[in-house]
mmCIF file of C-alpha atoms and ligand atoms in Angstrom:
data_model
loop_
_atom_site.group_PDB
_atom_site.id
_atom_site.type_symbol
_atom_site.label_atom_id
_atom_site.label_comp_id
_atom_site.label_asym_id
_atom_site.label_seq_id
_atom_site.Cartn_x
_atom_site.Cartn_y
_atom_site.Cartn_z
ATOM 1 C CA ARG I 1 -29.081 -29.779 -69.432
ATOM 2 C CA LEU I 2 -28.619 -32.074 -71.900
ATOM 3 C CA ARG I 3 -26.381 -36.148 -70.851
ATOM 4 C CA THR I 4 -23.386 -34.736 -73.559
ATOM 5 C CA ALA I 5 -20.349 -37.331 -74.572
ATOM 6 C CA VAL I 6 -17.318 -36.374 -75.463
ATOM 7 C CA LEU I 7 -15.276 -38.651 -77.644
ATOM 8 C CA ILE I 8 -11.435 -38.839 -77.031
ATOM 9 C CA SER I 9 -8.297 -40.738 -78.688
ATOM 10 C CA GLY I 10 -5.375 -38.684 -77.032
ATOM 11 C CA ARG I 11 -4.620 -35.782 -74.748
ATOM 12 C CA GLY I 12 -8.240 -34.324 -73.825
ATOM 13 C CA SER I 13 -7.503 -30.446 -74.172
ATOM 14 C CA ASN I 14 -10.197 -29.938 -75.799
ATOM 15 C CA MET I 15 -12.578 -32.181 -73.692
ATOM 16 C CA ALA I 16 -10.916 -30.359 -70.517
ATOM 17 C CA ALA I 17 -12.494 -27.479 -72.310
ATOM 18 C CA LEU I 18 -16.038 -29.242 -72.383
ATOM 19 C CA LEU I 19 -15.463 -29.977 -68.450
ATOM 20 C CA SER I 20 -14.571 -26.537 -67.873
ATOM 21 C CA ALA I 21 -17.455 -24.871 -68.937
ATOM 22 C CA ALA I 22 -19.898 -27.182 -68.464
ATOM 23 C CA ARG I 23 -18.554 -26.583 -64.784
ATOM 24 C CA ASP I 24 -20.917 -23.468 -64.516
ATOM 25 C CA PRO I 25 -24.639 -25.112 -64.203
ATOM 26 C CA ALA I 26 -26.406 -22.721 -66.844
ATOM 27 C CA TYR I 27 -24.713 -23.896 -68.800
ATOM 28 C CA PRO I 28 -26.819 -26.024 -71.406
ATOM 29 C CA ALA I 29 -25.060 -29.284 -71.112
ATOM 30 C CA GLU I 30 -23.798 -31.793 -68.848
ATOM 31 C CA ILE I 31 -20.913 -33.636 -70.073
ATOM 32 C CA ALA I 32 -21.904 -36.891 -68.701
ATOM 33 C CA LEU I 33 -19.716 -40.126 -70.079
ATOM 34 C CA VAL I 34 -16.066 -39.740 -71.732
ATOM 35 C CA LEU I 35 -15.633 -42.011 -73.933
ATOM 36 C CA SER I 36 -12.231 -42.933 -75.090
ATOM 37 C CA ASN I 37 -11.259 -46.040 -77.781
ATOM 38 C CA ARG I 38 -8.066 -46.077 -76.379
ATOM 39 C CA ALA I 39 -6.892 -46.970 -73.010
ATOM 40 C CA ASP I 40 -3.444 -44.778 -72.495
ATOM 41 C CA ALA I 41 -5.487 -42.145 -73.271
ATOM 42 C CA ALA I 42 -4.136 -39.185 -71.174
ATOM 43 C CA GLY I 43 -7.669 -37.197 -72.028
ATOM 44 C CA LEU I 44 -9.236 -40.031 -69.427
ATOM 45 C CA GLU I 45 -7.113 -39.347 -66.308
ATOM 46 C CA ARG I 46 -8.144 -36.009 -66.446
ATOM 47 C CA ALA I 47 -11.855 -36.367 -66.728
ATOM 48 C CA ALA I 48 -11.281 -38.733 -64.144
ATOM 49 C CA ALA I 49 -9.495 -36.758 -61.724
ATOM 50 C CA ALA I 50 -12.724 -34.040 -62.854
ATOM 51 C CA GLY I 51 -15.037 -36.665 -61.147
ATOM 52 C CA VAL I 52 -16.710 -36.954 -65.048
ATOM 53 C CA PRO I 53 -17.510 -41.209 -65.211
ATOM 54 C CA THR I 54 -14.887 -42.727 -68.423
ATOM 55 C CA ALA I 55 -15.177 -46.067 -70.414
ATOM 56 C CA VAL I 56 -13.368 -47.634 -72.615
ATOM 57 C CA VAL I 57 -14.348 -48.766 -76.115
ATOM 58 C CA GLU I 58 -11.094 -51.134 -77.200
ATOM 59 C CA SER I 59 -10.946 -49.597 -81.082
ATOM 60 C CA ARG I 60 -7.534 -52.074 -81.569
ATOM 61 C CA GLY I 61 -9.583 -55.164 -80.015
ATOM 62 C CA PHE I 62 -12.085 -55.633 -83.350
ATOM 63 C CA ARG I 63 -9.897 -55.779 -85.762
ATOM 64 C CA GLY I 64 -11.311 -54.033 -88.784
ATOM 65 C CA ASP I 65 -14.853 -55.091 -87.521
ATOM 66 C CA ARG I 66 -16.202 -51.339 -87.541
ATOM 67 C CA ALA I 67 -19.892 -52.518 -87.290
ATOM 68 C CA GLY I 68 -19.169 -54.371 -83.511
ATOM 69 C CA PHE I 69 -16.751 -51.287 -82.075
ATOM 70 C CA GLU I 70 -19.424 -48.651 -82.847
ATOM 71 C CA ALA I 71 -22.333 -51.827 -80.989
ATOM 72 C CA ALA I 72 -19.958 -51.875 -78.327
ATOM 73 C CA MET I 73 -19.968 -47.197 -78.178
ATOM 74 C CA GLN I 74 -23.356 -47.475 -78.912
ATOM 75 C CA ALA I 75 -23.673 -49.829 -76.076
ATOM 76 C CA GLU I 76 -21.913 -46.835 -74.044
ATOM 77 C CA LEU I 77 -23.813 -44.365 -75.154
ATOM 78 C CA ALA I 78 -27.164 -45.589 -74.272
ATOM 79 C CA ARG I 79 -26.412 -47.445 -70.777
ATOM 80 C CA HIS I 80 -25.606 -43.169 -69.717
ATOM 81 C CA GLY I 81 -27.770 -42.205 -71.154
ATOM 82 C CA ILE I 82 -26.945 -39.909 -73.382
ATOM 83 C CA GLY I 83 -28.471 -37.569 -76.244
ATOM 84 C CA LEU I 84 -25.550 -35.204 -77.660
ATOM 85 C CA VAL I 85 -22.076 -36.162 -78.709
ATOM 86 C CA ALA I 86 -18.921 -34.426 -79.412
ATOM 87 C CA LEU I 87 -15.825 -35.605 -80.646
ATOM 88 C CA ALA I 88 -12.812 -34.591 -79.067
ATOM 89 C CA GLY I 89 -9.542 -35.427 -80.893
ATOM 90 C CA PHE I 90 -11.539 -38.958 -81.708
ATOM 91 C CA MET I 91 -9.503 -40.115 -83.618
ATOM 92 C CA ARG I 92 -11.068 -43.152 -86.147
ATOM 93 C CA VAL I 93 -13.923 -42.112 -88.764
ATOM 94 C CA LEU I 94 -17.235 -43.249 -88.005
ATOM 95 C CA THR I 95 -19.798 -45.117 -90.241
ATOM 96 C CA PRO I 96 -22.609 -43.691 -91.655
ATOM 97 C CA ALA I 97 -24.869 -46.566 -89.650
ATOM 98 C CA PHE I 98 -23.266 -44.050 -86.904
ATOM 99 C CA VAL I 99 -23.520 -40.972 -88.160
ATOM 100 C CA GLU I 100 -27.239 -41.126 -89.410
ATOM 101 C CA HIS I 101 -27.843 -42.353 -85.709
ATOM 102 C CA TRP I 102 -27.210 -39.575 -84.338
ATOM 103 C CA ALA I 103 -27.527 -36.653 -86.914
ATOM 104 C CA GLY I 104 -27.528 -33.897 -85.701
ATOM 105 C CA ARG I 105 -27.234 -34.692 -81.873
ATOM 106 C CA LEU I 106 -22.580 -35.172 -83.570
ATOM 107 C CA VAL I 107 -20.364 -33.051 -83.402
ATOM 108 C CA ASN I 108 -16.797 -32.310 -84.121
ATOM 109 C CA ILE I 109 -13.498 -30.111 -83.859
ATOM 110 C CA HIS I 110 -11.685 -30.083 -86.623
ATOM 111 C CA PRO I 111 -7.904 -28.166 -86.593
ATOM 112 C CA SER I 112 -7.679 -26.241 -90.264
ATOM 113 C CA LEU I 113 -10.784 -23.766 -91.974
ATOM 114 C CA LEU I 114 -12.799 -26.225 -93.531
ATOM 115 C CA PRO I 115 -13.077 -27.047 -96.144
ATOM 116 C CA ALA I 116 -9.565 -25.966 -96.338
ATOM 117 C CA PHE I 117 -7.457 -28.850 -95.414
ATOM 118 C CA PRO I 118 -9.526 -32.671 -94.092
ATOM 119 C CA GLY I 119 -7.909 -35.359 -92.594
ATOM 120 C CA LEU I 120 -4.108 -35.482 -90.678
ATOM 121 C CA GLU I 121 -1.279 -33.134 -90.941
ATOM 122 C CA THR I 122 -3.781 -30.135 -91.223
ATOM 123 C CA HIS I 123 -1.406 -27.322 -89.626
ATOM 124 C CA GLU I 124 2.000 -28.976 -91.586
ATOM 125 C CA ARG I 125 -0.214 -29.037 -95.005
ATOM 126 C CA ALA I 126 -1.173 -25.201 -94.175
ATOM 127 C CA LEU I 127 2.433 -24.263 -93.572
ATOM 128 C CA ALA I 128 3.020 -26.228 -97.216
ATOM 129 C CA ALA I 129 0.054 -25.098 -98.776
ATOM 130 C CA GLY I 130 1.414 -21.312 -97.988
ATOM 131 C CA VAL I 131 -2.026 -19.876 -96.909
ATOM 132 C CA ARG I 132 -0.964 -16.577 -94.016
ATOM 133 C CA LEU I 133 -4.344 -17.662 -92.190
ATOM 134 C CA HIS I 134 -5.395 -20.865 -90.811
ATOM 135 C CA GLY I 135 -7.501 -21.712 -88.093
ATOM 136 C CA CYS I 136 -10.496 -24.170 -86.142
ATOM 137 C CA THR I 137 -14.039 -25.734 -87.421
ATOM 138 C CA VAL I 138 -16.569 -26.971 -85.319
ATOM 139 C CA HIS I 139 -19.581 -28.778 -87.418
ATOM 140 C CA LEU I 140 -22.374 -30.984 -87.055
ATOM 141 C CA VAL I 141 -21.491 -34.510 -88.187
ATOM 142 C CA SER I 142 -22.884 -35.789 -92.524
ATOM 143 C CA ALA I 143 -21.276 -38.799 -93.765
ATOM 144 C CA GLY I 144 -18.193 -37.153 -95.428
ATOM 145 C CA VAL I 145 -14.536 -36.849 -93.420
ATOM 146 C CA ASP I 146 -14.331 -33.535 -91.845
ATOM 147 C CA GLU I 147 -18.068 -32.341 -93.854
ATOM 148 C CA GLY I 148 -21.131 -31.322 -91.927
ATOM 149 C CA PRO I 149 -21.954 -28.327 -91.095
ATOM 150 C CA ILE I 150 -19.759 -25.368 -89.866
ATOM 151 C CA LEU I 151 -21.164 -23.938 -86.850
ATOM 152 C CA ALA I 152 -17.612 -21.912 -85.215
ATOM 153 C CA GLN I 153 -14.690 -21.197 -87.146
ATOM 154 C CA ALA I 154 -11.549 -19.096 -85.583
ATOM 155 C CA ALA I 155 -8.833 -18.319 -88.254
ATOM 156 C CA VAL I 156 -5.222 -17.215 -86.713
ATOM 157 C CA PRO I 157 -2.595 -15.895 -89.163
ATOM 158 C CA VAL I 158 0.376 -18.872 -89.719
ATOM 159 C CA LEU I 159 3.632 -15.818 -89.118
ATOM 160 C CA PRO I 160 6.954 -16.132 -90.432
ATOM 161 C CA GLY I 161 9.357 -18.492 -89.072
ATOM 162 C CA ASP I 162 6.295 -20.713 -87.669
ATOM 163 C CA THR I 163 7.061 -24.772 -86.862
ATOM 164 C CA PRO I 164 4.227 -26.782 -86.937
ATOM 165 C CA ALA I 165 4.145 -27.444 -83.469
ATOM 166 C CA ALA I 166 4.021 -23.563 -83.381
ATOM 167 C CA LEU I 167 0.509 -23.144 -85.628
ATOM 168 C CA ALA I 168 -1.096 -25.901 -83.653
ATOM 169 C CA ALA I 169 -0.606 -24.204 -80.321
ATOM 170 C CA ARG I 170 -2.250 -20.641 -82.045
ATOM 171 C CA VAL I 171 -4.614 -22.372 -83.414
ATOM 172 C CA LEU I 172 -5.646 -24.907 -80.764
ATOM 173 C CA ALA I 173 -6.003 -22.265 -77.805
ATOM 174 C CA GLU I 174 -8.744 -21.207 -80.092
ATOM 175 C CA GLU I 175 -10.262 -24.538 -80.294
ATOM 176 C CA HIS I 176 -10.561 -24.565 -76.899
ATOM 177 C CA ARG I 177 -12.361 -21.275 -76.842
ATOM 178 C CA ILE I 178 -15.237 -22.158 -79.739
ATOM 179 C CA TYR I 179 -15.564 -25.643 -79.024
ATOM 180 C CA PRO I 180 -17.713 -25.101 -75.399
ATOM 181 C CA ALA I 181 -19.496 -22.563 -77.441
ATOM 182 C CA ALA I 182 -20.930 -24.519 -80.181
ATOM 183 C CA LEU I 183 -21.925 -26.915 -78.312
ATOM 184 C CA ALA I 184 -23.898 -25.155 -76.011
ATOM 185 C CA TRP I 185 -25.609 -23.349 -78.628
ATOM 186 C CA LEU I 186 -26.181 -27.266 -80.505
ATOM 187 C CA ALA I 187 -27.629 -28.266 -76.573
ATOM 188 C CA ALA I 188 -30.114 -25.109 -75.717
ATOM 189 C CA GLY I 189 -31.376 -25.733 -78.717
ATOM 190 C CA ARG I 190 -30.561 -23.397 -81.230
ATOM 191 C CA VAL I 191 -29.380 -24.824 -84.597
ATOM 192 C CA ARG I 192 -31.323 -25.641 -87.141
ATOM 193 C CA VAL I 193 -29.568 -26.487 -90.597
ATOM 194 C CA GLU I 194 -31.326 -25.330 -93.873
ATOM 195 C CA ALA I 195 -30.284 -26.570 -96.913
ATOM 196 C CA GLY I 196 -26.961 -28.103 -96.043
ATOM 197 C CA ARG I 197 -25.830 -25.105 -93.450
ATOM 198 C CA ALA I 198 -26.478 -24.474 -89.651
ATOM 199 C CA LEU I 199 -28.226 -21.559 -87.964
ATOM 200 C CA VAL I 200 -28.310 -20.912 -85.086
ATOM 201 C CA THR I 201 -30.198 -18.481 -83.866
ATOM 202 C CA GLU I 202 -31.329 -16.030 -81.342
ATOM 203 C CA ALA I 203 -31.283 -18.173 -77.319
ATOM 204 C CA ALA I 204 -35.131 -18.037 -76.631
ATOM 205 C CA ALA I 205 -35.820 -15.132 -73.576
ATOM 206 C CA PRO I 206 -35.227 -16.809 -70.301
ATOM 207 C CA ALA I 207 -39.039 -16.955 -68.750
ATOM 208 C CA ALA I 208 -38.210 -13.980 -66.020
ATOM 209 C CA SER I 209 -37.778 -11.404 -68.733
ATOM 210 C CA LEU I 210 -40.895 -12.393 -69.667
ATOM 211 C CA ILE I 211 -42.921 -11.365 -66.691
HETATM 212 C C1 GAR C 301 -7.653 -31.572 -81.669
HETATM 213 O O1 GAR C 301 -6.201 -30.329 -82.815
HETATM 214 C C2 GAR C 301 -8.061 -31.923 -82.313
HETATM 215 O O2 GAR C 301 -8.787 -30.482 -83.588
HETATM 216 C C3 GAR C 301 -7.807 -32.846 -83.583
HETATM 217 O O3 GAR C 301 -6.706 -33.236 -83.015
HETATM 218 C C4 GAR C 301 -6.415 -32.039 -81.367
HETATM 219 C C5 GAR C 301 -6.862 -33.547 -79.922
HETATM 220 O O4 GAR C 301 -6.573 -33.109 -79.195
HETATM 221 N N1 GAR C 301 -8.729 -33.411 -84.074
HETATM 222 C C6 GAR C 301 -8.612 -33.998 -84.894
HETATM 223 O O5 GAR C 301 -7.578 -33.807 -86.184
HETATM 224 C C7 GAR C 301 -9.501 -34.941 -85.290
HETATM 225 N N2 GAR C 301 -9.637 -35.596 -86.865
HETATM 226 P P1 GAR C 301 -7.219 -32.425 -77.574
HETATM 227 O O6 GAR C 301 -6.476 -34.120 -77.863
HETATM 228 O O7 GAR C 301 -5.872 -32.640 -76.713
HETATM 229 O O8 GAR C 301 -7.986 -32.462 -77.471
#
């Protein structure tokens, strides 16, 4: 199983969804580390309670020294033998050097149907725009913010009277469904990128079925 780190900054509900999927020994990724850039991230306690190793690299301690911050993160990832990185509510923009280092092995979940509404406050902006469909996207990370080949998306309706919180909760339920699925495709080596688009191939036949 591919040793995977989940990077968080807060609540960690997507992290919890990934942990719960990875509890199945047949799941192709093992969550070997939960790394937070904030010591007060609630997700850290959830991870520790689930018996998963945790680490904190406080971005605040680096005062704009992004290279130093990322070097400290890289050291933690290396120390835990990580081969795949999943951003789950990780609220720092990564440098092109970091993204390049992890190219094809760095995945993110974003709470909108990209390329609509990159950035922050996606639910507020979806409501302000009057869209009838909203949702979430799992994508490989490339250098631009909230850009990169799309692995999975799920759409939800925007309902009359929706508040940002109500819409966020409807989207979040879909995030918890599609993120474990998309991470599994990547960890199983089923994702190819061609001309900037991700192709998900069929699962390899299990050895037993070939006999
Ligand atoms: C999720 O909705 C995630 O898509 C979003 O933050 C939330 C984190 O919740 N990510 C971003 O906005 C990335 N820019 P969680 O900590 O409970 O998974």
